């Protein structure tokens, strides 16, 4: 079945550093989404991408839809303590079910 | 404007029992999807309800069933519970039956523990 491989699994960084994470698959998708989940909460949508090559920003967050349609990247610039959480990529093809990656756990040392 | 609400927040059951989880979608939303999130994993799609019918289903056994009511609220039922059913169960709502992912609003989930 469709699988998303998300890396890294965890990151430990200093406040102020930039963060990069990615998500790859052997399958093609036409929508890529990035979510953030904090303890005790459900995932919250950060960025949605609908076109191969698309680069979209949301504040300090920037995500890209890979040109092969098999991958996506999320960057966070100048990290702050409230960026702590688990970041999930998710993707779908047409009206098919949404598939999630396994998440990247971000920890920030002040 | 209330978001997606789920009840209960926590639940403890024993193997073989049955459980019912409840979800009220965000105001104005008509589609409800259910996800299972095991510890350390991403959410896995269970099924989606629109117009009181199951529209799409993930790779889950028939022990998992659901219902949607005329007011768009939904229930997830799991029969013959197994230890492996222990997980966070997330409900998500959206506007359109085809919005499987786009503009999904998630609730905080129900943490189910099966002993």
mmCIF file with all atom_site columns, C-alpha atoms in Angstrom:
data_model
loop_
_atom_site.group_PDB
_atom_site.id
_atom_site.type_symbol
_atom_site.label_atom_id
_atom_site.label_alt_id
_atom_site.label_comp_id
_atom_site.label_asym_id
_atom_site.label_entity_id
_atom_site.label_seq_id
_atom_site.pdbx_PDB_ins_code
_atom_site.Cartn_x
_atom_site.Cartn_y
_atom_site.Cartn_z
_atom_site.occupancy
_atom_site.B_iso_or_equiv
_atom_site.pdbx_formal_charge
_atom_site.auth_seq_id
_atom_site.auth_comp_id
_atom_site.auth_asym_id
_atom_site.auth_atom_id
_atom_site.pdbx_PDB_model_num
ATOM 1   C CA . UNK A 1 1   ? 0.000   0.000  0.000  1.00 0.00 ? 1   UNK A CA 1
ATOM 2   C CA . UNK A 1 2   ? 0.933   3.658  -0.058 1.00 0.00 ? 2   UNK A CA 1
ATOM 3   C CA . UNK A 1 3   ? 3.518   4.617  2.541  1.00 0.00 ? 3   UNK A CA 1
ATOM 4   C CA . UNK A 1 4   ? 5.178   7.875  3.474  1.00 0.00 ? 4   UNK A CA 1
ATOM 5   C CA . UNK A 1 5   ? 8.718   7.754  4.847  1.00 0.00 ? 5   UNK A CA 1
ATOM 6   C CA . UNK A 1 6   ? 9.330   10.763 7.038  1.00 0.00 ? 6   UNK A CA 1
ATOM 7   C CA . UNK A 1 7   ? 12.769  11.812 8.252  1.00 0.00 ? 7   UNK A CA 1
ATOM 8   C CA . UNK A 1 8   ? 14.330  12.473 10.574 1.00 0.00 ? 8   UNK A CA 1
ATOM 9   C CA . UNK A 1 9   ? 12.294  10.687 13.240 1.00 0.00 ? 9   UNK A CA 1
ATOM 10  C CA . UNK A 1 10  ? 13.436  13.200 15.845 1.00 0.00 ? 10  UNK A CA 1
ATOM 11  C CA . UNK A 1 11  ? 15.431  16.403 16.036 1.00 0.00 ? 11  UNK A CA 1
ATOM 12  C CA . UNK A 1 12  ? 17.108  18.144 18.967 1.00 0.00 ? 12  UNK A CA 1
ATOM 13  C CA . UNK A 1 13  ? 18.082  21.720 18.134 1.00 0.00 ? 13  UNK A CA 1
ATOM 14  C CA . UNK A 1 14  ? 18.959  25.019 19.764 1.00 0.00 ? 14  UNK A CA 1
ATOM 15  C CA . UNK A 1 15  ? 16.504  27.874 19.779 1.00 0.00 ? 15  UNK A CA 1
ATOM 16  C CA . UNK A 1 16  ? 17.080  30.087 16.754 1.00 0.00 ? 16  UNK A CA 1
ATOM 17  C CA . UNK A 1 17  ? 18.298  27.300 14.476 1.00 0.00 ? 17  UNK A CA 1
ATOM 18  C CA . UNK A 1 18  ? 16.630  26.422 11.190 1.00 0.00 ? 18  UNK A CA 1
ATOM 19  C CA . UNK A 1 19  ? 14.884  23.047 10.807 1.00 0.00 ? 19  UNK A CA 1
ATOM 20  C CA . UNK A 1 20  ? 14.491  20.853 7.751  1.00 0.00 ? 20  UNK A CA 1
ATOM 21  C CA . UNK A 1 21  ? 12.475  17.664 7.441  1.00 0.00 ? 21  UNK A CA 1
ATOM 22  C CA . UNK A 1 22  ? 11.215  15.667 4.495  1.00 0.00 ? 22  UNK A CA 1
ATOM 23  C CA . UNK A 1 23  ? 8.782   13.033 3.404  1.00 0.00 ? 23  UNK A CA 1
ATOM 24  C CA . UNK A 1 24  ? 9.252   10.565 0.556  1.00 0.00 ? 24  UNK A CA 1
ATOM 25  C CA . UNK A 1 25  ? 7.211   7.860  -1.093 1.00 0.00 ? 25  UNK A CA 1
ATOM 26  C CA . UNK A 1 26  ? 7.362   5.422  -3.976 1.00 0.00 ? 26  UNK A CA 1
ATOM 27  C CA . UNK A 1 27  ? 3.833   6.521  -4.945 1.00 0.00 ? 27  UNK A CA 1
ATOM 28  C CA . UNK A 1 28  ? 2.686   9.667  -6.711 1.00 0.00 ? 28  UNK A CA 1
ATOM 29  C CA . UNK A 1 29  ? 0.355   12.101 -4.967 1.00 0.00 ? 29  UNK A CA 1
ATOM 30  C CA . UNK A 1 30  ? -1.386  15.289 -6.060 1.00 0.00 ? 30  UNK A CA 1
ATOM 31  C CA . UNK A 1 31  ? -1.821  16.830 -2.617 1.00 0.00 ? 31  UNK A CA 1
ATOM 32  C CA . UNK A 1 32  ? 0.736   17.149 0.163  1.00 0.00 ? 32  UNK A CA 1
ATOM 33  C CA . UNK A 1 33  ? -0.157  18.463 3.613  1.00 0.00 ? 33  UNK A CA 1
ATOM 34  C CA . UNK A 1 34  ? 1.903   19.256 6.686  1.00 0.00 ? 34  UNK A CA 1
ATOM 35  C CA . UNK A 1 35  ? 0.385   19.017 10.178 1.00 0.00 ? 35  UNK A CA 1
ATOM 36  C CA . UNK A 1 36  ? 1.667   19.746 13.684 1.00 0.00 ? 36  UNK A CA 1
ATOM 37  C CA . UNK A 1 37  ? 0.498   17.814 16.736 1.00 0.00 ? 37  UNK A CA 1
ATOM 38  C CA . UNK A 1 38  ? 1.082   18.858 20.329 1.00 0.00 ? 38  UNK A CA 1
ATOM 39  C CA . UNK A 1 39  ? 0.553   16.642 23.387 1.00 0.00 ? 39  UNK A CA 1
ATOM 40  C CA . UNK A 1 40  ? -3.104  15.963 24.128 1.00 0.00 ? 40  UNK A CA 1
ATOM 41  C CA . UNK A 1 41  ? -4.273  17.570 20.908 1.00 0.00 ? 41  UNK A CA 1
ATOM 42  C CA . UNK A 1 42  ? -5.234  16.523 17.416 1.00 0.00 ? 42  UNK A CA 1
ATOM 43  C CA . UNK A 1 43  ? -3.131  17.478 14.367 1.00 0.00 ? 43  UNK A CA 1
ATOM 44  C CA . UNK A 1 44  ? -3.406  21.058 13.123 1.00 0.00 ? 44  UNK A CA 1
ATOM 45  C CA . UNK A 1 45  ? -2.962  21.851 9.424  1.00 0.00 ? 45  UNK A CA 1
ATOM 46  C CA . UNK A 1 46  ? 0.066   24.067 8.744  1.00 0.00 ? 46  UNK A CA 1
ATOM 47  C CA . UNK A 1 47  ? 0.501   24.105 4.966  1.00 0.00 ? 47  UNK A CA 1
ATOM 48  C CA . UNK A 1 48  ? -1.292  22.539 1.983  1.00 0.00 ? 48  UNK A CA 1
ATOM 49  C CA . UNK A 1 49  ? 0.388   21.965 -1.402 1.00 0.00 ? 49  UNK A CA 1
ATOM 50  C CA . UNK A 1 50  ? -1.518  21.111 -4.585 1.00 0.00 ? 50  UNK A CA 1
ATOM 51  C CA . UNK A 1 51  ? 0.944   21.421 -7.493 1.00 0.00 ? 51  UNK A CA 1
ATOM 52  C CA . UNK A 1 52  ? 4.284   19.795 -8.271 1.00 0.00 ? 52  UNK A CA 1
ATOM 53  C CA . UNK A 1 53  ? 7.095   22.268 -7.639 1.00 0.00 ? 53  UNK A CA 1
ATOM 54  C CA . UNK A 1 54  ? 4.877   24.519 -5.526 1.00 0.00 ? 54  UNK A CA 1
ATOM 55  C CA . UNK A 1 55  ? 6.602   26.422 -2.733 1.00 0.00 ? 55  UNK A CA 1
ATOM 56  C CA . UNK A 1 56  ? 4.324   27.795 -0.002 1.00 0.00 ? 56  UNK A CA 1
ATOM 57  C CA . UNK A 1 57  ? 5.054   29.729 3.176  1.00 0.00 ? 57  UNK A CA 1
ATOM 58  C CA . UNK A 1 58  ? 3.157   30.229 6.397  1.00 0.00 ? 58  UNK A CA 1
ATOM 59  C CA . UNK A 1 59  ? 5.112   32.642 8.566  1.00 0.00 ? 59  UNK A CA 1
ATOM 60  C CA . UNK A 1 60  ? 8.438   31.019 9.413  1.00 0.00 ? 60  UNK A CA 1
ATOM 61  C CA . UNK A 1 61  ? 7.337   27.753 7.810  1.00 0.00 ? 61  UNK A CA 1
ATOM 62  C CA . UNK A 1 62  ? 8.018   26.933 4.164  1.00 0.00 ? 62  UNK A CA 1
ATOM 63  C CA . UNK A 1 63  ? 7.008   23.735 2.403  1.00 0.00 ? 63  UNK A CA 1
ATOM 64  C CA . UNK A 1 64  ? 7.619   22.438 -1.095 1.00 0.00 ? 64  UNK A CA 1
ATOM 65  C CA . UNK A 1 65  ? 5.814   19.888 -3.270 1.00 0.00 ? 65  UNK A CA 1
ATOM 66  C CA . UNK A 1 66  ? 8.549   17.854 -4.975 1.00 0.00 ? 66  UNK A CA 1
ATOM 67  C CA . UNK A 1 67  ? 8.645   17.928 -8.775 1.00 0.00 ? 67  UNK A CA 1
ATOM 68  C CA . UNK A 1 68  ? 8.497   14.126 -8.944 1.00 0.00 ? 68  UNK A CA 1
ATOM 69  C CA . UNK A 1 69  ? 5.232   14.288 -6.910 1.00 0.00 ? 69  UNK A CA 1
ATOM 70  C CA . UNK A 1 70  ? 6.754   11.645 -4.636 1.00 0.00 ? 70  UNK A CA 1
ATOM 71  C CA . UNK A 1 71  ? 8.178   13.892 -1.950 1.00 0.00 ? 71  UNK A CA 1
ATOM 72  C CA . UNK A 1 72  ? 7.736   17.051 0.075  1.00 0.00 ? 72  UNK A CA 1
ATOM 73  C CA . UNK A 1 73  ? 9.879   19.181 2.366  1.00 0.00 ? 73  UNK A CA 1
ATOM 74  C CA . UNK A 1 74  ? 9.173   21.407 5.352  1.00 0.00 ? 74  UNK A CA 1
ATOM 75  C CA . UNK A 1 75  ? 11.535  24.057 6.658  1.00 0.00 ? 75  UNK A CA 1
ATOM 76  C CA . UNK A 1 76  ? 11.182  26.111 9.834  1.00 0.00 ? 76  UNK A CA 1
ATOM 77  C CA . UNK A 1 77  ? 13.369  29.181 10.135 1.00 0.00 ? 77  UNK A CA 1
ATOM 78  C CA . UNK A 1 78  ? 14.631  30.702 13.388 1.00 0.00 ? 78  UNK A CA 1
ATOM 79  C CA . UNK A 1 79  ? 12.992  28.127 15.642 1.00 0.00 ? 79  UNK A CA 1
ATOM 80  C CA . UNK A 1 80  ? 11.300  29.237 18.868 1.00 0.00 ? 80  UNK A CA 1
ATOM 81  C CA . UNK A 1 81  ? 10.154  27.180 21.892 1.00 0.00 ? 81  UNK A CA 1
ATOM 82  C CA . UNK A 1 82  ? 6.534   27.017 20.717 1.00 0.00 ? 82  UNK A CA 1
ATOM 83  C CA . UNK A 1 83  ? 7.662   25.105 17.602 1.00 0.00 ? 83  UNK A CA 1
ATOM 84  C CA . UNK A 1 84  ? 8.072   22.014 19.791 1.00 0.00 ? 84  UNK A CA 1
ATOM 85  C CA . UNK A 1 85  ? 5.801   19.184 18.742 1.00 0.00 ? 85  UNK A CA 1
ATOM 86  C CA . UNK A 1 86  ? 5.427   16.372 16.250 1.00 0.00 ? 86  UNK A CA 1
ATOM 87  C CA . UNK A 1 87  ? 5.256   17.295 12.586 1.00 0.00 ? 87  UNK A CA 1
ATOM 88  C CA . UNK A 1 88  ? 3.423   14.984 10.188 1.00 0.00 ? 88  UNK A CA 1
ATOM 89  C CA . UNK A 1 89  ? 3.401   14.941 6.437  1.00 0.00 ? 89  UNK A CA 1
ATOM 90  C CA . UNK A 1 90  ? 0.261   13.623 4.763  1.00 0.00 ? 90  UNK A CA 1
ATOM 91  C CA . UNK A 1 91  ? -0.625  13.031 1.141  1.00 0.00 ? 91  UNK A CA 1
ATOM 92  C CA . UNK A 1 92  ? -3.444  11.875 -1.085 1.00 0.00 ? 92  UNK A CA 1
ATOM 93  C CA . UNK A 1 93  ? -4.196  11.150 -4.708 1.00 0.00 ? 93  UNK A CA 1
ATOM 94  C CA . UNK A 1 94  ? -7.506  12.504 -5.909 1.00 0.00 ? 94  UNK A CA 1
ATOM 95  C CA . UNK A 1 95  ? -10.318 11.598 -3.554 1.00 0.00 ? 95  UNK A CA 1
ATOM 96  C CA . UNK A 1 96  ? -8.438  8.701  -2.014 1.00 0.00 ? 96  UNK A CA 1
ATOM 97  C CA . UNK A 1 97  ? -7.863  8.449  1.705  1.00 0.00 ? 97  UNK A CA 1
ATOM 98  C CA . UNK A 1 98  ? -5.258  10.650 3.333  1.00 0.00 ? 98  UNK A CA 1
ATOM 99  C CA . UNK A 1 99  ? -2.005  8.843  4.193  1.00 0.00 ? 99  UNK A CA 1
ATOM 100 C CA . UNK A 1 100 ? 0.185   10.108 7.052  1.00 0.00 ? 100 UNK A CA 1
ATOM 101 C CA . UNK A 1 101 ? 3.912   9.778  7.691  1.00 0.00 ? 101 UNK A CA 1
ATOM 102 C CA . UNK A 1 102 ? 5.214   8.574  11.048 1.00 0.00 ? 102 UNK A CA 1
ATOM 103 C CA . UNK A 1 103 ? 6.115   12.042 12.227 1.00 0.00 ? 103 UNK A CA 1
ATOM 104 C CA . UNK A 1 104 ? 9.199   14.070 13.152 1.00 0.00 ? 104 UNK A CA 1
ATOM 105 C CA . UNK A 1 105 ? 9.475   14.925 16.847 1.00 0.00 ? 105 UNK A CA 1
ATOM 106 C CA . UNK A 1 106 ? 11.039  18.373 17.304 1.00 0.00 ? 106 UNK A CA 1
ATOM 107 C CA . UNK A 1 107 ? 12.681  19.281 20.603 1.00 0.00 ? 107 UNK A CA 1
ATOM 108 C CA . UNK A 1 108 ? 14.202  22.728 21.169 1.00 0.00 ? 108 UNK A CA 1
ATOM 109 C CA . UNK A 1 109 ? 16.790  23.604 23.769 1.00 0.00 ? 109 UNK A CA 1
ATOM 110 C CA . UNK A 1 110 ? 16.392  27.212 24.906 1.00 0.00 ? 110 UNK A CA 1
ATOM 111 C CA . UNK B 2 1   ? -17.730 28.617 17.374 1.00 0.00 ? 1   UNK B CA 1
ATOM 112 C CA . UNK B 2 2   ? -16.961 25.206 18.848 1.00 0.00 ? 2   UNK B CA 1
ATOM 113 C CA . UNK B 2 3   ? -14.427 23.079 17.063 1.00 0.00 ? 3   UNK B CA 1
ATOM 114 C CA . UNK B 2 4   ? -14.548 19.303 16.773 1.00 0.00 ? 4   UNK B CA 1
ATOM 115 C CA . UNK B 2 5   ? -15.471 17.782 20.112 1.00 0.00 ? 5   UNK B CA 1
ATOM 116 C CA . UNK B 2 6   ? -14.903 14.180 21.122 1.00 0.00 ? 6   UNK B CA 1
ATOM 117 C CA . UNK B 2 7   ? -16.039 12.182 24.118 1.00 0.00 ? 7   UNK B CA 1
ATOM 118 C CA . UNK B 2 8   ? -14.908 10.651 26.304 1.00 0.00 ? 8   UNK B CA 1
ATOM 119 C CA . UNK B 2 9   ? -11.315 11.917 26.477 1.00 0.00 ? 9   UNK B CA 1
ATOM 120 C CA . UNK B 2 10  ? -10.040 8.726  28.073 1.00 0.00 ? 10  UNK B CA 1
ATOM 121 C CA . UNK B 2 11  ? -11.436 5.210  28.296 1.00 0.00 ? 11  UNK B CA 1
ATOM 122 C CA . UNK B 2 12  ? -10.231 1.928  29.771 1.00 0.00 ? 12  UNK B CA 1
ATOM 123 C CA . UNK B 2 13  ? -11.717 -1.360 28.591 1.00 0.00 ? 13  UNK B CA 1
ATOM 124 C CA . UNK B 2 14  ? -10.831 -5.038 28.804 1.00 0.00 ? 14  UNK B CA 1
ATOM 125 C CA . UNK B 2 15  ? -10.312 -7.492 25.974 1.00 0.00 ? 15  UNK B CA 1
ATOM 126 C CA . UNK B 2 16  ? -13.509 -8.692 24.354 1.00 0.00 ? 16  UNK B CA 1
ATOM 127 C CA . UNK B 2 17  ? -15.557 -5.679 25.403 1.00 0.00 ? 17  UNK B CA 1
ATOM 128 C CA . UNK B 2 18  ? -17.229 -3.224 23.083 1.00 0.00 ? 18  UNK B CA 1
ATOM 129 C CA . UNK B 2 19  ? -16.705 0.532  23.003 1.00 0.00 ? 19  UNK B CA 1
ATOM 130 C CA . UNK B 2 20  ? -18.480 3.543  21.507 1.00 0.00 ? 20  UNK B CA 1
ATOM 131 C CA . UNK B 2 21  ? -16.716 6.829  20.868 1.00 0.00 ? 21  UNK B CA 1
ATOM 132 C CA . UNK B 2 22  ? -18.536 10.026 19.978 1.00 0.00 ? 22  UNK B CA 1
ATOM 133 C CA . UNK B 2 23  ? -17.758 13.043 17.832 1.00 0.00 ? 23  UNK B CA 1
ATOM 134 C CA . UNK B 2 24  ? -19.466 16.344 17.114 1.00 0.00 ? 24  UNK B CA 1
ATOM 135 C CA . UNK B 2 25  ? -18.125 18.077 14.004 1.00 0.00 ? 25  UNK B CA 1
ATOM 136 C CA . UNK B 2 26  ? -17.197 21.710 13.711 1.00 0.00 ? 26  UNK B CA 1
ATOM 137 C CA . UNK B 2 27  ? -20.219 23.933 13.119 1.00 0.00 ? 27  UNK B CA 1
ATOM 138 C CA . UNK B 2 28  ? -21.238 23.886 9.460  1.00 0.00 ? 28  UNK B CA 1
ATOM 139 C CA . UNK B 2 29  ? -19.275 20.730 8.613  1.00 0.00 ? 29  UNK B CA 1
ATOM 140 C CA . UNK B 2 30  ? -21.119 17.740 7.186  1.00 0.00 ? 30  UNK B CA 1
ATOM 141 C CA . UNK B 2 31  ? -18.407 15.089 6.810  1.00 0.00 ? 31  UNK B CA 1
ATOM 142 C CA . UNK B 2 32  ? -16.740 13.138 9.589  1.00 0.00 ? 32  UNK B CA 1
ATOM 143 C CA . UNK B 2 33  ? -13.644 10.959 9.313  1.00 0.00 ? 33  UNK B CA 1
ATOM 144 C CA . UNK B 2 34  ? -12.174 8.703  11.975 1.00 0.00 ? 34  UNK B CA 1
ATOM 145 C CA . UNK B 2 35  ? -8.491  7.934  12.447 1.00 0.00 ? 35  UNK B CA 1
ATOM 146 C CA . UNK B 2 36  ? -6.564  5.594  14.736 1.00 0.00 ? 36  UNK B CA 1
ATOM 147 C CA . UNK B 2 37  ? -3.202  6.813  16.016 1.00 0.00 ? 37  UNK B CA 1
ATOM 148 C CA . UNK B 2 38  ? -1.028  4.253  17.757 1.00 0.00 ? 38  UNK B CA 1
ATOM 149 C CA . UNK B 2 39  ? 1.721   5.484  20.065 1.00 0.00 ? 39  UNK B CA 1
ATOM 150 C CA . UNK B 2 40  ? 4.609   6.926  18.062 1.00 0.00 ? 40  UNK B CA 1
ATOM 151 C CA . UNK B 2 41  ? 2.805   6.546  14.740 1.00 0.00 ? 41  UNK B CA 1
ATOM 152 C CA . UNK B 2 42  ? 0.928   8.761  12.348 1.00 0.00 ? 42  UNK B CA 1
ATOM 153 C CA . UNK B 2 43  ? -2.879  8.636  12.153 1.00 0.00 ? 43  UNK B CA 1
ATOM 154 C CA . UNK B 2 44  ? -4.376  5.773  10.130 1.00 0.00 ? 44  UNK B CA 1
ATOM 155 C CA . UNK B 2 45  ? -7.644  6.340  8.257  1.00 0.00 ? 45  UNK B CA 1
ATOM 156 C CA . UNK B 2 46  ? -10.519 4.158  9.484  1.00 0.00 ? 46  UNK B CA 1
ATOM 157 C CA . UNK B 2 47  ? -13.527 5.455  7.562  1.00 0.00 ? 47  UNK B CA 1
ATOM 158 C CA . UNK B 2 48  ? -15.440 8.535  6.495  1.00 0.00 ? 48  UNK B CA 1
ATOM 159 C CA . UNK B 2 49  ? -19.146 9.362  6.837  1.00 0.00 ? 49  UNK B CA 1
ATOM 160 C CA . UNK B 2 50  ? -21.183 11.730 4.724  1.00 0.00 ? 50  UNK B CA 1
ATOM 161 C CA . UNK B 2 51  ? -24.976 11.971 4.473  1.00 0.00 ? 51  UNK B CA 1
ATOM 162 C CA . UNK B 2 52  ? -25.244 9.250  7.121  1.00 0.00 ? 52  UNK B CA 1
ATOM 163 C CA . UNK B 2 53  ? -23.416 6.707  4.969  1.00 0.00 ? 53  UNK B CA 1
ATOM 164 C CA . UNK B 2 54  ? -19.920 5.245  5.042  1.00 0.00 ? 54  UNK B CA 1
ATOM 165 C CA . UNK B 2 55  ? -18.217 6.666  1.952  1.00 0.00 ? 55  UNK B CA 1
ATOM 166 C CA . UNK B 2 56  ? -14.635 5.441  2.221  1.00 0.00 ? 56  UNK B CA 1
ATOM 167 C CA . UNK B 2 57  ? -12.943 2.867  4.397  1.00 0.00 ? 57  UNK B CA 1
ATOM 168 C CA . UNK B 2 58  ? -9.359  2.153  5.324  1.00 0.00 ? 58  UNK B CA 1
ATOM 169 C CA . UNK B 2 59  ? -7.796  -1.216 6.031  1.00 0.00 ? 59  UNK B CA 1
ATOM 170 C CA . UNK B 2 60  ? -9.648  -1.988 9.254  1.00 0.00 ? 60  UNK B CA 1
ATOM 171 C CA . UNK B 2 61  ? -11.675 -5.120 10.110 1.00 0.00 ? 61  UNK B CA 1
ATOM 172 C CA . UNK B 2 62  ? -15.437 -5.223 10.386 1.00 0.00 ? 62  UNK B CA 1
ATOM 173 C CA . UNK B 2 63  ? -15.114 -4.993 14.165 1.00 0.00 ? 63  UNK B CA 1
ATOM 174 C CA . UNK B 2 64  ? -14.835 -1.282 13.487 1.00 0.00 ? 64  UNK B CA 1
ATOM 175 C CA . UNK B 2 65  ? -18.148 0.265  12.540 1.00 0.00 ? 65  UNK B CA 1
ATOM 176 C CA . UNK B 2 66  ? -19.661 3.691  12.627 1.00 0.00 ? 66  UNK B CA 1
ATOM 177 C CA . UNK B 2 67  ? -22.705 5.795  12.312 1.00 0.00 ? 67  UNK B CA 1
ATOM 178 C CA . UNK B 2 68  ? -23.555 9.347  11.391 1.00 0.00 ? 68  UNK B CA 1
ATOM 179 C CA . UNK B 2 69  ? -26.680 11.061 12.677 1.00 0.00 ? 69  UNK B CA 1
ATOM 180 C CA . UNK B 2 70  ? -28.875 13.662 10.936 1.00 0.00 ? 70  UNK B CA 1
ATOM 181 C CA . UNK B 2 71  ? -27.143 16.429 12.921 1.00 0.00 ? 71  UNK B CA 1
ATOM 182 C CA . UNK B 2 72  ? -23.812 15.241 11.385 1.00 0.00 ? 72  UNK B CA 1
ATOM 183 C CA . UNK B 2 73  ? -22.438 13.929 14.675 1.00 0.00 ? 73  UNK B CA 1
ATOM 184 C CA . UNK B 2 74  ? -20.866 10.499 14.525 1.00 0.00 ? 74  UNK B CA 1
ATOM 185 C CA . UNK B 2 75  ? -20.050 7.412  16.553 1.00 0.00 ? 75  UNK B CA 1
ATOM 186 C CA . UNK B 2 76  ? -17.251 4.911  16.214 1.00 0.00 ? 76  UNK B CA 1
ATOM 187 C CA . UNK B 2 77  ? -17.950 1.430  17.545 1.00 0.00 ? 77  UNK B CA 1
ATOM 188 C CA . UNK B 2 78  ? -15.345 -1.230 18.120 1.00 0.00 ? 78  UNK B CA 1
ATOM 189 C CA . UNK B 2 79  ? -16.443 -4.768 19.028 1.00 0.00 ? 79  UNK B CA 1
ATOM 190 C CA . UNK B 2 80  ? -14.448 -7.618 20.553 1.00 0.00 ? 80  UNK B CA 1
ATOM 191 C CA . UNK B 2 81  ? -11.634 -5.333 21.657 1.00 0.00 ? 81  UNK B CA 1
ATOM 192 C CA . UNK B 2 82  ? -8.045  -6.515 21.290 1.00 0.00 ? 82  UNK B CA 1
ATOM 193 C CA . UNK B 2 83  ? -4.975  -5.267 23.117 1.00 0.00 ? 83  UNK B CA 1
ATOM 194 C CA . UNK B 2 84  ? -3.786  -3.850 19.792 1.00 0.00 ? 84  UNK B CA 1
ATOM 195 C CA . UNK B 2 85  ? -6.805  -1.569 19.637 1.00 0.00 ? 85  UNK B CA 1
ATOM 196 C CA . UNK B 2 86  ? -5.221  0.610  22.319 1.00 0.00 ? 86  UNK B CA 1
ATOM 197 C CA . UNK B 2 87  ? -4.628  3.958  20.620 1.00 0.00 ? 87  UNK B CA 1
ATOM 198 C CA . UNK B 2 88  ? -5.693  7.567  20.299 1.00 0.00 ? 88  UNK B CA 1
ATOM 199 C CA . UNK B 2 89  ? -8.851  7.761  18.185 1.00 0.00 ? 89  UNK B CA 1
ATOM 200 C CA . UNK B 2 90  ? -9.171  11.010 16.307 1.00 0.00 ? 90  UNK B CA 1
ATOM 201 C CA . UNK B 2 91  ? -12.255 12.456 14.699 1.00 0.00 ? 91  UNK B CA 1
ATOM 202 C CA . UNK B 2 92  ? -11.910 15.010 11.912 1.00 0.00 ? 92  UNK B CA 1
ATOM 203 C CA . UNK B 2 93  ? -14.599 17.053 10.189 1.00 0.00 ? 93  UNK B CA 1
ATOM 204 C CA . UNK B 2 94  ? -14.785 18.881 6.879  1.00 0.00 ? 94  UNK B CA 1
ATOM 205 C CA . UNK B 2 95  ? -17.268 20.423 4.453  1.00 0.00 ? 95  UNK B CA 1
ATOM 206 C CA . UNK B 2 96  ? -17.276 18.067 1.541  1.00 0.00 ? 96  UNK B CA 1
ATOM 207 C CA . UNK B 2 97  ? -17.508 14.283 1.281  1.00 0.00 ? 97  UNK B CA 1
ATOM 208 C CA . UNK B 2 98  ? -14.471 14.425 -1.014 1.00 0.00 ? 98  UNK B CA 1
ATOM 209 C CA . UNK B 2 99  ? -12.328 16.519 1.347  1.00 0.00 ? 99  UNK B CA 1
ATOM 210 C CA . UNK B 2 100 ? -10.358 13.560 2.655  1.00 0.00 ? 100 UNK B CA 1
ATOM 211 C CA . UNK B 2 101 ? -7.524  15.583 4.107  1.00 0.00 ? 101 UNK B CA 1
ATOM 212 C CA . UNK B 2 102 ? -7.987  19.083 2.798  1.00 0.00 ? 102 UNK B CA 1
ATOM 213 C CA . UNK B 2 103 ? -9.186  21.491 5.470  1.00 0.00 ? 103 UNK B CA 1
ATOM 214 C CA . UNK B 2 104 ? -9.639  18.688 7.957  1.00 0.00 ? 104 UNK B CA 1
ATOM 215 C CA . UNK B 2 105 ? -10.221 19.912 11.498 1.00 0.00 ? 105 UNK B CA 1
ATOM 216 C CA . UNK B 2 106 ? -9.244  17.360 14.133 1.00 0.00 ? 106 UNK B CA 1
ATOM 217 C CA . UNK B 2 107 ? -10.617 16.896 17.616 1.00 0.00 ? 107 UNK B CA 1
ATOM 218 C CA . UNK B 2 108 ? -8.329  16.229 20.576 1.00 0.00 ? 108 UNK B CA 1
ATOM 219 C CA . UNK B 2 109 ? -9.093  12.524 20.444 1.00 0.00 ? 109 UNK B CA 1
ATOM 220 C CA . UNK B 2 110 ? -10.180 9.720  22.747 1.00 0.00 ? 110 UNK B CA 1
ATOM 221 C CA . UNK B 2 111 ? -7.363  7.753  24.355 1.00 0.00 ? 111 UNK B CA 1
ATOM 222 C CA . UNK B 2 112 ? -8.499  4.114  24.509 1.00 0.00 ? 112 UNK B CA 1
ATOM 223 C CA . UNK B 2 113 ? -6.609  1.641  26.646 1.00 0.00 ? 113 UNK B CA 1
ATOM 224 C CA . UNK B 2 114 ? -7.460  -2.062 26.359 1.00 0.00 ? 114 UNK B CA 1
ATOM 225 C CA . UNK B 2 115 ? -6.252  -4.223 29.251 1.00 0.00 ? 115 UNK B CA 1
#
